[in-house]
Tab-separated table of C-alpha atoms in Angstrom:
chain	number	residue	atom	x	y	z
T	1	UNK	CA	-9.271	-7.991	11.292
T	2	UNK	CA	-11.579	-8.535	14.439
T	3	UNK	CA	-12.574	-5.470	16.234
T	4	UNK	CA	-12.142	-4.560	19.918
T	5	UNK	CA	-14.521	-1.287	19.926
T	6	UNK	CA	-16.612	-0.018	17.373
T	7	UNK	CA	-14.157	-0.832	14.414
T	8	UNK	CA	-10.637	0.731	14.268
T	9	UNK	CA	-10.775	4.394	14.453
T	10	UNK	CA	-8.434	6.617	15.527
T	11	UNK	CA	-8.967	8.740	18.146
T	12	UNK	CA	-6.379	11.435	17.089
T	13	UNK	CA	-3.605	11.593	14.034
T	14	UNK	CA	-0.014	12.355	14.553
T	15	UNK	CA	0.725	15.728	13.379
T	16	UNK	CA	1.998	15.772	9.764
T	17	UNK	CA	5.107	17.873	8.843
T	18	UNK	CA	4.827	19.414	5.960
T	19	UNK	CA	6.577	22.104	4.331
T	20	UNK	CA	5.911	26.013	4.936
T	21	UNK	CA	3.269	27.542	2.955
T	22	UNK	CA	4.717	29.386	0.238
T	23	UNK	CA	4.369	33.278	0.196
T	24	UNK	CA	1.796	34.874	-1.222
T	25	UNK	CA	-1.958	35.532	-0.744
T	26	UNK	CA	-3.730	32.605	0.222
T	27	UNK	CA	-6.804	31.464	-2.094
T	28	UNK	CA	-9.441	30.660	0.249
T	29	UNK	CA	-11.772	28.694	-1.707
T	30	UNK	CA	-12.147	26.950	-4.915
T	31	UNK	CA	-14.842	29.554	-6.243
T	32	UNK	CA	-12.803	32.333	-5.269
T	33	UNK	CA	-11.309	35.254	-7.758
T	34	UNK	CA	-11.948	35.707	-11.813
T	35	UNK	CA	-12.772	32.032	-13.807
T	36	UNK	CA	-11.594	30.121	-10.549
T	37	UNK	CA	-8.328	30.972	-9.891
T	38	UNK	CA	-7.783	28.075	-7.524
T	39	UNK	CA	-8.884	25.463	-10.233
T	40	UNK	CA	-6.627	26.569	-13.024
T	41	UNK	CA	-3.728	26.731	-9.996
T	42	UNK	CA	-4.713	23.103	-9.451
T	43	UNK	CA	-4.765	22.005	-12.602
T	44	UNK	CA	-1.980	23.772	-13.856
T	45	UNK	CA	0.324	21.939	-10.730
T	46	UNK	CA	-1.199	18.655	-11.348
T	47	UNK	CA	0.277	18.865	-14.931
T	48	UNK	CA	3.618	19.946	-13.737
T	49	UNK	CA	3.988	17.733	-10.521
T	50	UNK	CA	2.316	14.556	-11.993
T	51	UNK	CA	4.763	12.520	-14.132
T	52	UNK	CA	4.363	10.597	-17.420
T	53	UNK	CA	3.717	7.840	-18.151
T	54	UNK	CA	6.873	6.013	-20.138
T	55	UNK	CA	6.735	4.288	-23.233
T	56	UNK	CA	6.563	0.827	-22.304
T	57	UNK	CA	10.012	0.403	-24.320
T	58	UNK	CA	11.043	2.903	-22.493
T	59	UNK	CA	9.827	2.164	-18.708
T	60	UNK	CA	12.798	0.904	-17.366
T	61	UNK	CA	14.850	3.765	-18.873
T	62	UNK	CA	12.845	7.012	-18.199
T	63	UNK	CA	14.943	9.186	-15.670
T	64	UNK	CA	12.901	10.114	-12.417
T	65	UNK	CA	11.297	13.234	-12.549
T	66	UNK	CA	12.984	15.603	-10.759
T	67	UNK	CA	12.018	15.882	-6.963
T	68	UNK	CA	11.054	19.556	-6.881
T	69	UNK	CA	7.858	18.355	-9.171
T	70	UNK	CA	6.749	16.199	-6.308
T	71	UNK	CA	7.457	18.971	-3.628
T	72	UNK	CA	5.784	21.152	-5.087
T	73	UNK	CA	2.466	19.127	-4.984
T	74	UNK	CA	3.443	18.365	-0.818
T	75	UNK	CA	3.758	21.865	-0.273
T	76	UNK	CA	0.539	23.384	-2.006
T	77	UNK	CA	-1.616	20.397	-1.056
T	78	UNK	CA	-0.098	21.467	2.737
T	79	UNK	CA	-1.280	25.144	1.432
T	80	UNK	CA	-4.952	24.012	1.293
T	81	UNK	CA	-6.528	24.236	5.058
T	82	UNK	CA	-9.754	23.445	3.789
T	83	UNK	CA	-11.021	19.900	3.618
T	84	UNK	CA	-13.422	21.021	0.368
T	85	UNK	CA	-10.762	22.341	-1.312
T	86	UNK	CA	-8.117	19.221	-0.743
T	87	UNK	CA	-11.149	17.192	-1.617
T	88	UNK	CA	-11.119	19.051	-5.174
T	89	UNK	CA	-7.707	18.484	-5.395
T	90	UNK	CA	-7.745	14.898	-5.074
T	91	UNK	CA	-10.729	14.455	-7.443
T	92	UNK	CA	-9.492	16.450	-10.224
T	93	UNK	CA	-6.065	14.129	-9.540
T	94	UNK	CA	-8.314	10.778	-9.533
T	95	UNK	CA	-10.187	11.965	-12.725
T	96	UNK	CA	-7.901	13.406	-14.995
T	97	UNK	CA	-4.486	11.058	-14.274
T	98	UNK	CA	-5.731	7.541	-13.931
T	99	UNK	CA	-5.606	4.873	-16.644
T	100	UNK	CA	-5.298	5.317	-20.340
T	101	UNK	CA	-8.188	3.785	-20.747
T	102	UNK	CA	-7.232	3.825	-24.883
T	103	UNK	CA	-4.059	2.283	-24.156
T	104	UNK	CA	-5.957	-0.306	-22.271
T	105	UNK	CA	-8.139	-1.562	-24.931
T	106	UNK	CA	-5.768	-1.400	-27.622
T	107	UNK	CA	-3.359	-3.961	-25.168
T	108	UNK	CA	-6.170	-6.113	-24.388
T	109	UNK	CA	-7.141	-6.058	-28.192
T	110	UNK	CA	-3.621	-7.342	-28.831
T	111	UNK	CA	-3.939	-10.243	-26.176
T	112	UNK	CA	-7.602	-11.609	-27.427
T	113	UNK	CA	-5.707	-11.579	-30.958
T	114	UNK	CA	-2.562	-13.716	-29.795
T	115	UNK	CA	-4.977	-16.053	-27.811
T	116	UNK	CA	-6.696	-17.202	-30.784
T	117	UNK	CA	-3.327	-17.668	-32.872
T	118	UNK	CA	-0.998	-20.176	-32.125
T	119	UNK	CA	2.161	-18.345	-31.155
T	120	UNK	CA	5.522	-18.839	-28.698
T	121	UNK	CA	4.609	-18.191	-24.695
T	122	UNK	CA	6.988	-15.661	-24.545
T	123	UNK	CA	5.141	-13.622	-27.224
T	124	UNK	CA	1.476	-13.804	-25.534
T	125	UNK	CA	3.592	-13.329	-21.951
T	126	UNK	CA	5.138	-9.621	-23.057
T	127	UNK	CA	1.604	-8.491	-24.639
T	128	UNK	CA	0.327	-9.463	-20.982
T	129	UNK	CA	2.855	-7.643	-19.212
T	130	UNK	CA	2.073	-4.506	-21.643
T	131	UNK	CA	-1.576	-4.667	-20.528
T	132	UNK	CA	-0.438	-4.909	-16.878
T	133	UNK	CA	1.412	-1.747	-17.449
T	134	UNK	CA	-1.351	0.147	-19.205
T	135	UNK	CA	-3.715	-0.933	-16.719
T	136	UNK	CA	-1.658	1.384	-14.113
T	137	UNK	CA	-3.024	4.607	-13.101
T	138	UNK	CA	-0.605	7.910	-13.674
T	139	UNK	CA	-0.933	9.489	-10.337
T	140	UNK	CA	0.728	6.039	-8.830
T	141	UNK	CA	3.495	7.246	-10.592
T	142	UNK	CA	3.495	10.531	-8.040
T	143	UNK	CA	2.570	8.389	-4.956
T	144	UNK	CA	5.611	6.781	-5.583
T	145	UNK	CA	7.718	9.575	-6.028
T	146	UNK	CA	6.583	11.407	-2.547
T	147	UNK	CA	7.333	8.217	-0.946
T	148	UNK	CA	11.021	9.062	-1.404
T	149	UNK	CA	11.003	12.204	-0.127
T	150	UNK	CA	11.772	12.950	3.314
T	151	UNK	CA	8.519	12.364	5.158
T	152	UNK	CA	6.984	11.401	2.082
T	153	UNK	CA	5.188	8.350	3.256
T	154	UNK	CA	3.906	10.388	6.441
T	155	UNK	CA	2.348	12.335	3.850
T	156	UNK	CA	0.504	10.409	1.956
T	157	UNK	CA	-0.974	8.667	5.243
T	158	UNK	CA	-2.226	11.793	5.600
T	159	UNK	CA	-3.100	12.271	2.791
T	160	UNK	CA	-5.806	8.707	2.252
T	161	UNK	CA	-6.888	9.885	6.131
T	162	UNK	CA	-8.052	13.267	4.272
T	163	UNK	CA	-9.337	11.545	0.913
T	164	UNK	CA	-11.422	9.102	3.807
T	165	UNK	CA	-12.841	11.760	5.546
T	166	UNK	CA	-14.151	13.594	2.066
T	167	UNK	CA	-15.595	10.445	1.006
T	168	UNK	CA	-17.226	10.121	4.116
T	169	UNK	CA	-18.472	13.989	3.749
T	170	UNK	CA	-19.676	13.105	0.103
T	171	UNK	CA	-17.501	15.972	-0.707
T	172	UNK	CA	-16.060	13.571	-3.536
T	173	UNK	CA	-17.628	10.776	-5.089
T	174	UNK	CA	-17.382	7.771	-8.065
T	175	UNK	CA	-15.633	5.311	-9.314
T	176	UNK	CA	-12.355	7.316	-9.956
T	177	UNK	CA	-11.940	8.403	-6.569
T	178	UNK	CA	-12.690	4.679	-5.353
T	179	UNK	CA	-10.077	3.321	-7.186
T	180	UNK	CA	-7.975	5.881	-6.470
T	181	UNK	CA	-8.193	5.197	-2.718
T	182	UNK	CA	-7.794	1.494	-3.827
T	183	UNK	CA	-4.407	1.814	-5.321
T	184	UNK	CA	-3.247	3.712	-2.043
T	185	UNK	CA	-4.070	1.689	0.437
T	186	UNK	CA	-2.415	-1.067	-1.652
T	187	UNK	CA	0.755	0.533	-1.992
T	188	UNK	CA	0.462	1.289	1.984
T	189	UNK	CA	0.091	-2.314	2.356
T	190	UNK	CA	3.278	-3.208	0.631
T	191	UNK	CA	5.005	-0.528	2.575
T	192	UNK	CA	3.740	-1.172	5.993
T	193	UNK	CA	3.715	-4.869	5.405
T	194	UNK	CA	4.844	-6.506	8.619
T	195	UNK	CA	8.793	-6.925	7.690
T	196	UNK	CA	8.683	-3.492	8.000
T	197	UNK	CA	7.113	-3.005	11.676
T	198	UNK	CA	9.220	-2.956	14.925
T	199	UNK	CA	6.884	-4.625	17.485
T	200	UNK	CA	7.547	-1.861	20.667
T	201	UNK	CA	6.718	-2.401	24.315
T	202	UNK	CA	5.353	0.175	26.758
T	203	UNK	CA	6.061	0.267	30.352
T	204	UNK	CA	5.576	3.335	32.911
T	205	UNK	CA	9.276	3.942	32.296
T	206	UNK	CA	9.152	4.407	28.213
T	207	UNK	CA	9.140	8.141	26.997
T	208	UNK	CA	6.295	10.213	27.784
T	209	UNK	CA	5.217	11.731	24.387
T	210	UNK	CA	5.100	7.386	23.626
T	211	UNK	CA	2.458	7.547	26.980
T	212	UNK	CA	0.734	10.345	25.847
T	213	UNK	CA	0.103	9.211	22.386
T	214	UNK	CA	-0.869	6.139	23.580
T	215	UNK	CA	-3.591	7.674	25.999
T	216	UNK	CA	-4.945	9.893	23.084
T	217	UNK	CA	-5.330	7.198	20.905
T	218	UNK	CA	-7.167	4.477	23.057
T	219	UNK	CA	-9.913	4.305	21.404
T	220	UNK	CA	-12.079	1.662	23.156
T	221	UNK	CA	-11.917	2.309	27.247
T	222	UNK	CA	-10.698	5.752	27.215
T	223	UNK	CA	-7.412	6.595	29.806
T	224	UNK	CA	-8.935	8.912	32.359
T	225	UNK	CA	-6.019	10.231	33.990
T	226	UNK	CA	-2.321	9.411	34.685
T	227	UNK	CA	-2.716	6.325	37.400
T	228	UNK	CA	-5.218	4.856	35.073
T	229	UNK	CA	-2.280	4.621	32.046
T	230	UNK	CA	0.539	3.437	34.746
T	231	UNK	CA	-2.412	0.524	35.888
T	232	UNK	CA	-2.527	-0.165	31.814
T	233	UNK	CA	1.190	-0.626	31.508
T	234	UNK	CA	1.784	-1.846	35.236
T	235	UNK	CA	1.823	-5.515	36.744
T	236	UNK	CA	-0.308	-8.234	35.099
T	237	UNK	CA	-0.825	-5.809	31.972
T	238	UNK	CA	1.527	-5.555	28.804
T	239	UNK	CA	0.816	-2.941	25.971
T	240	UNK	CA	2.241	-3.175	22.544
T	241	UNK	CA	2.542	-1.469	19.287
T	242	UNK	CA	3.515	-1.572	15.966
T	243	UNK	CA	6.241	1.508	14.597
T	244	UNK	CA	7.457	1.628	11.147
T	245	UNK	CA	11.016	1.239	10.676
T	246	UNK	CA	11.043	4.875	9.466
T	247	UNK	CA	9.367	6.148	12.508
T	248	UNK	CA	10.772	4.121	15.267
T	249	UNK	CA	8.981	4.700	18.748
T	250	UNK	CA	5.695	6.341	17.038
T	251	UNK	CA	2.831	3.745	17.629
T	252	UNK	CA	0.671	2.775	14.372
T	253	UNK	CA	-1.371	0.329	16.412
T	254	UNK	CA	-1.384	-0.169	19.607
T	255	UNK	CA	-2.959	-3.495	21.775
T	256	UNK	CA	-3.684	-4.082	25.624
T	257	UNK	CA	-3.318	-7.292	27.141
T	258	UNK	CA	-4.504	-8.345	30.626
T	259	UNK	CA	-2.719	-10.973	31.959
T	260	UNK	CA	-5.398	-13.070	34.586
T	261	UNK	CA	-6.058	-16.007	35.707
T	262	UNK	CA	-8.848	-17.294	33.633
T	263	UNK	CA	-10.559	-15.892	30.659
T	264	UNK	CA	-12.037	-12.620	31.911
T	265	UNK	CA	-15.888	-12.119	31.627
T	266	UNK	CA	-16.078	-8.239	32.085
T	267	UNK	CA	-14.241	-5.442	31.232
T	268	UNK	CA	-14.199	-3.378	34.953
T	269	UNK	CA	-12.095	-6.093	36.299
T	270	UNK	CA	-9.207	-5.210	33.863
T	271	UNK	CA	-9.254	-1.472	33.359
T	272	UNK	CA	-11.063	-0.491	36.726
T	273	UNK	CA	-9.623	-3.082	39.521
T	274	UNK	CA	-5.896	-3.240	40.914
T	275	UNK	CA	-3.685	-5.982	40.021
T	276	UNK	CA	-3.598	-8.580	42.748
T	277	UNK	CA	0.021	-7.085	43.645
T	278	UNK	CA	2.609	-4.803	42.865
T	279	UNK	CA	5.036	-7.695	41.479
T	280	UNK	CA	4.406	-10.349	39.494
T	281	UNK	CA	3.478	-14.012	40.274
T	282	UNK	CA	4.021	-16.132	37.202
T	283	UNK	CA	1.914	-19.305	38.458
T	284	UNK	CA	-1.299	-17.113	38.997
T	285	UNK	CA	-0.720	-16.101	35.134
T	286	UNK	CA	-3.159	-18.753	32.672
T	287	UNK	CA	-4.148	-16.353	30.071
T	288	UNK	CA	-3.838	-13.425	28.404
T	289	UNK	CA	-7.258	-11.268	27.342
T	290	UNK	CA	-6.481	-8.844	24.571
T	291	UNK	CA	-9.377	-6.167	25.733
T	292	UNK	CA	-8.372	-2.865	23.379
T	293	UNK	CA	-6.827	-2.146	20.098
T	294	UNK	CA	-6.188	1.147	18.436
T	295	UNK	CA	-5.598	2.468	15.321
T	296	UNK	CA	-3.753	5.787	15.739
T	297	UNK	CA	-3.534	6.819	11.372
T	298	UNK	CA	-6.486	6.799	9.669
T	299	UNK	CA	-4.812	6.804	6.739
T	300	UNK	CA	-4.046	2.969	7.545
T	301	UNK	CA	-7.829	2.173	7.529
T	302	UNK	CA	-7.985	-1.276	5.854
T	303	UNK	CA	-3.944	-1.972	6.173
T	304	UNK	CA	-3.702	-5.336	7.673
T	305	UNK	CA	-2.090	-4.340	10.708
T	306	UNK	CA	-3.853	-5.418	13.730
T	307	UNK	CA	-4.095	-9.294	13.103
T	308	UNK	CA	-0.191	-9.166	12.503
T	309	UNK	CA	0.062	-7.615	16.105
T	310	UNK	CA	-1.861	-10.046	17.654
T	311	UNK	CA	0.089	-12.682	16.231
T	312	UNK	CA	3.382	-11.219	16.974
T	313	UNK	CA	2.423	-10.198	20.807
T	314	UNK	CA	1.130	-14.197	20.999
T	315	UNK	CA	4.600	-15.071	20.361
T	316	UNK	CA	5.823	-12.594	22.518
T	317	UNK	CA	4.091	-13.503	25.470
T	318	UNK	CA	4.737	-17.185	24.557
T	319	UNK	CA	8.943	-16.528	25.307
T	320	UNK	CA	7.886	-14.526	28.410
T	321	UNK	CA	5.511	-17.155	29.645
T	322	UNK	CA	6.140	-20.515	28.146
T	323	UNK	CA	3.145	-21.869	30.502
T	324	UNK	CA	0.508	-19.542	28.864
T	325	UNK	CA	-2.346	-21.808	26.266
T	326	UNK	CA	-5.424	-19.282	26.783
T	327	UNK	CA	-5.635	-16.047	24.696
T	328	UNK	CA	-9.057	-14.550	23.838
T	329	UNK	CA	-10.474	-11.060	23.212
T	330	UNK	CA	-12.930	-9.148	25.243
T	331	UNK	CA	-15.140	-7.311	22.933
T	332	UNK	CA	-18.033	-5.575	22.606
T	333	UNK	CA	-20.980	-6.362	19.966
T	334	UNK	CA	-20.850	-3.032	17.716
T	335	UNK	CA	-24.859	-2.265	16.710
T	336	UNK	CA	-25.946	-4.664	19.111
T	337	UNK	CA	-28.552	-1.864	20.586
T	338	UNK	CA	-29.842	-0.932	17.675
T	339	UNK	CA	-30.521	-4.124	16.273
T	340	UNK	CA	-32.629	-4.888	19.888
T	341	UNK	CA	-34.402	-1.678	19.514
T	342	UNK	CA	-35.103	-2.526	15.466
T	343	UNK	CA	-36.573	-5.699	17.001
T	344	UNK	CA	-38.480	-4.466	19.649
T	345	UNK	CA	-40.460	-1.797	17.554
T	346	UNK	CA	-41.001	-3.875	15.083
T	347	UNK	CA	-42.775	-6.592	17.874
T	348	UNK	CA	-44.272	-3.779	19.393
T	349	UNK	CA	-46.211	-3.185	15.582
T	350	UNK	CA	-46.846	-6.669	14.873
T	351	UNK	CA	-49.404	-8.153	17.640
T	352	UNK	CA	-49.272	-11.636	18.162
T	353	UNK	CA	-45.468	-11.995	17.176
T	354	UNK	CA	-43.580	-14.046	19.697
T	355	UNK	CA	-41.779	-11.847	21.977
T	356	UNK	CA	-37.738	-11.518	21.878
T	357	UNK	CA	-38.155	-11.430	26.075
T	358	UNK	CA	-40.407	-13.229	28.308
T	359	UNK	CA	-42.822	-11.326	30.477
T	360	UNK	CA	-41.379	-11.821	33.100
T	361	UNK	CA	-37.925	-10.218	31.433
T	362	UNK	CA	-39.313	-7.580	30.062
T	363	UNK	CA	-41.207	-6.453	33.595
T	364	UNK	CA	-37.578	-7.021	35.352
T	365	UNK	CA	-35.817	-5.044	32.507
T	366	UNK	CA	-38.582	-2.253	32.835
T	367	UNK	CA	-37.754	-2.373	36.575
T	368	UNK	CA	-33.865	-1.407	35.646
T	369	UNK	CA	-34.598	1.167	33.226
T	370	UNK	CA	-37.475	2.426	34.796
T	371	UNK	CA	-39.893	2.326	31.967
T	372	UNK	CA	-41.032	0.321	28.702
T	373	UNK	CA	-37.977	-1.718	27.134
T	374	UNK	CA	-38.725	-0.278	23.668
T	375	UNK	CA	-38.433	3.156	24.786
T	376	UNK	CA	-35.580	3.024	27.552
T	377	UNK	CA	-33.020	0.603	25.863
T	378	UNK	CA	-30.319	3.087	23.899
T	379	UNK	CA	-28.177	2.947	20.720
T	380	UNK	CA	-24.261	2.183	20.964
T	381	UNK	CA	-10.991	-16.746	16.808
T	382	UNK	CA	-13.786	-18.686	18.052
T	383	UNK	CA	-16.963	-17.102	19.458
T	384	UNK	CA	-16.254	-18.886	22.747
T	385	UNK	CA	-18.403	-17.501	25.235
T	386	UNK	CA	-21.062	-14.629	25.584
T	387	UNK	CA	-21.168	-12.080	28.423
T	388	UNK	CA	-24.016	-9.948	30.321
T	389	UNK	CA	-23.066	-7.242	32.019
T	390	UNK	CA	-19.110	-7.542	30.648
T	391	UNK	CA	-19.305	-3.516	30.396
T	392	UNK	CA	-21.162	-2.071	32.726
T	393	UNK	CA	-19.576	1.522	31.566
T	394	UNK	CA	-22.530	4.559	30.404
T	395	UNK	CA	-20.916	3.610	26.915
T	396	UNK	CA	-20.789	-0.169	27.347
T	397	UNK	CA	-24.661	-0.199	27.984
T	398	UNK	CA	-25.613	2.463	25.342
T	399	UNK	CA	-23.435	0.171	22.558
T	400	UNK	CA	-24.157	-3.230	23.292
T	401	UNK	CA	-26.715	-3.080	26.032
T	402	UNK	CA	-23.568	-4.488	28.605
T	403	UNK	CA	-22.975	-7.401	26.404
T	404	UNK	CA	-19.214	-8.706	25.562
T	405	UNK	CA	-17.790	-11.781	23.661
T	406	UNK	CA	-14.909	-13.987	24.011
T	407	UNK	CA	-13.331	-14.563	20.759
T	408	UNK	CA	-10.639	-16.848	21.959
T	409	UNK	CA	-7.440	-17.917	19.530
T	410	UNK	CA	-6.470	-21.565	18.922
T	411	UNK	CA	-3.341	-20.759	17.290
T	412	UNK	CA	-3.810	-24.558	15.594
T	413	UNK	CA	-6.841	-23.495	13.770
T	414	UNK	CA	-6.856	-19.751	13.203
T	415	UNK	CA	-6.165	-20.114	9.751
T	416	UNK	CA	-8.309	-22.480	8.979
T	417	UNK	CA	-11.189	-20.474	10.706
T	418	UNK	CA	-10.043	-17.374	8.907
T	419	UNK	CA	-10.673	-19.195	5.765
T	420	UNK	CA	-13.813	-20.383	6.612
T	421	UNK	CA	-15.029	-16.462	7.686
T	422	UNK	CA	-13.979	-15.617	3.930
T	423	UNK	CA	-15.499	-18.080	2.234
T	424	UNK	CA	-18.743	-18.768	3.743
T	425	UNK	CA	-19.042	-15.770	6.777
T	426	UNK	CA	-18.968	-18.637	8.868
T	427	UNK	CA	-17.668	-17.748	12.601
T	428	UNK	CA	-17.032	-20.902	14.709
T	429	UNK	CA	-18.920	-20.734	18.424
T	430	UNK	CA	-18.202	-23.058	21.185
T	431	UNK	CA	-20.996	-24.699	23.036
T	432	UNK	CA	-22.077	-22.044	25.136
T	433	UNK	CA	-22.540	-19.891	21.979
T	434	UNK	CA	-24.441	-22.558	20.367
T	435	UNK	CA	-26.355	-23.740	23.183
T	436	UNK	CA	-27.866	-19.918	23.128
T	437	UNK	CA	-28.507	-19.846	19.354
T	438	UNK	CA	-31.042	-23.063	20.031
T	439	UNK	CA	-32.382	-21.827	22.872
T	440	UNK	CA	-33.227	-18.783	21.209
T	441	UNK	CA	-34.143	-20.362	18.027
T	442	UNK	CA	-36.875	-22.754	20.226
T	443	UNK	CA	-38.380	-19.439	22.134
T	444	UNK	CA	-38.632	-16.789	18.734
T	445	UNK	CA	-39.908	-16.829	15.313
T	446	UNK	CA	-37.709	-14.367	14.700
């Protein structure tokens, strides 16, 4: 999906109810007591709490394992307040209970063989479904246990936001743990996939733990205070999000429209400016800027979530406001800064090069900033149209030096440009874009 902000990250999780920590002395680290009591504890639940795998003969036939075995792994894992030790936990899961990789290679041994031998397509189709089976990991087995247990899916959001955060530490590494992250967010795709989300609404009249969560999680143009949230939610504004028909009224992602009269070049006219009035005037109402989204899990990193909100507000405001044809982002350009400074240095090392600014730009910029541009500047659909100054904010010029972009939707072609950006990481630009691209391309040798 297309960013807002500097990717999708949540600014806050929900808190995550798990069960009371059983009795007992609490083992505070991994490397704690005789032989590592805490890794034979670990190992000696993952045996218990992790199921077998079936016979495939058998699969379909296997009773469940009983739910106390998966409880028992929500309840220590909710034991472990350290993020070192849940990161041990989760490797020694990703490492010792994936695929069989024997069973694998005897199964695909068995397919190569009927391949070369003329035999009936339902033969060669069952040894391929036995390799599909082998090739699934053991601990999916578990996932999909907890997922039945009260709260269980809550949980193991949680739970990927954790194994994310470790990976990000380096506090767990490799292949295992990779594809162990893999098969979670997959089976989080199938379960947040979007029959499953309630598109929600927000006004200044929904519940106010909704409000509040909505305000913590904004994670592009951050709510200062009360009046600023009722101007978000007020006239000529509409905020949406996504719940999960087992949490109903708890946002997952949340987006915020302006609704102007043109396609909006900067960001203070929408989040710092009043609307033009207190009610409503339909025929001033031409388009609809989507200027923030937020992910508020980060367990749901990499779920497809926020294109299916955009596409289901679209329709929205379509039945509200059968008149509307514009819709386009307001973004910033994530790195933007530090791509300009990277450029700049690198000029500044290289005499002779052909400058990125004029001289007479860089004396007016040096004028602004009050000293040398390579020293002053700081770090932070269809492109349609690029903006100067579209954020003005201390974190608007620190990110993307002020810049913003129009990516506007032509709900015709979206598809079609979506495939494009897959195949080839080919964005379409209107004119303006382009126009900039030559004129750039004429001035550097860059």
């Amino acid at each position: 999906m297309r960013c807002f902000g500097p990717g999708l990250a949540a600014r806050r999780l929900l808190p995550l109810r798990l069960p009371p920590r059983p009795p007992g002395p609490r083992l505070s680290s991994g490397r704690a007591g005789p032989a590592g009591v805490l890794e034979r504890t670990m190992d000696e639940l993952l045996r218990r709490a992790v199921p077998q795998t079936p016979a495939y003969e058998l699969r379909e036939k296997t009773p469940a394992p009983a739910e106390g075995q998966c409880a028992d792994f929500v309840s220590f894992y909710g034991s472990l307040a350290e993020v070192a030790e849940r990161a041990d936990l989760l490797g020694r899961l990703a490492r010792g209970f994936g695929v069989d990789h024997g069973q694998v290679a005897e199964q695909s041994a068995g397919v190569l063989q009927l391949r070369q031998q003329p035999r009936e397509a339902a033969v060669l189709l069952q040894a391929e479904d036995r390799l599909r089976y082998a090739l699934v990991p053991r601990y999916r087995g578990l996932f999909h246990h907890i997922s039945k247990l009260d709260g269980g899916v809550r949980f193991l959001v949680q739970l990927r936001a954790d194994l994310l955060e470790a990976q990000a530490l380096r506090l767990v590494e490799g292949p295992h743990v990779r594809e162990l992250n893999g098969v979670l967010k997959g089976m989080l795709s199938e379960w947040f996939s979007s029959g499953f989300l309630n598109l929600e609404r927000v006004t200044w009249h929904s519940p106010c733990e909704v409000l509040q969560r909505i305000s913590e999680s904004e994670a592009v143009h951050p709510v200062k205070n009360w009046m600023d949230m009722k101007r978000r939610v007020g006239p000529y504004r509409r905020c949406y999000f996504f719940s999960h028909c087992s949490t109903p009224g708890e946002p997952l992602v949340v987006l915020h429209v302006a609704l102007t009269g043109d396609i909006s070049s900067n960001i203070q006219a929408i989040v710092k400016e009043c609307p033009p009035s207190e009610t409503e005037d339909k025929n001033q109402i031409a388009a609809a800027i989507f200027y923030s989204i937020s992910l508020t899990q980060q367990g749901l990193q990499g779920v497809e979530l926020g294109t299916f909100l955009i596409k289901r507000v679209i329709k929205e405001l379509q039945r509200e406001f059968p008149h509307l044809g514009a819709f386009s982002s307001l973004s910033p350009i994530p790195g933007f800064t530090k791509w300009l400074l990277g450029s700049l240095n690198t000029q500044a090392k290289e005499p002779g090069r052909s400058e990125l600014f004029t001289d007479y730009e860089s004396r007016e910029i040096a004028e602004i900033t009050g000293g040398p541009i390579n020293e002053t500047l700081k770090n932070g659909a269809v492109m349609w149209r690029i903006n100067w100054m579209g954020d003005t904010s201390p974190k608007g010029l620190t990110g993307s030096c002020g810049l913003m972009v129009n990516f506007r939707y032509y709900l015709e072609e979206t598809a079609a440009n979506s495939t494009s950006y897959l195949g080839s990481k080919t964005i379409r630009a209107s004119e303006q874009v382009l126009s900039l691209v030559s004129q750039f391309q004429k001035n550097s040798k860059l």
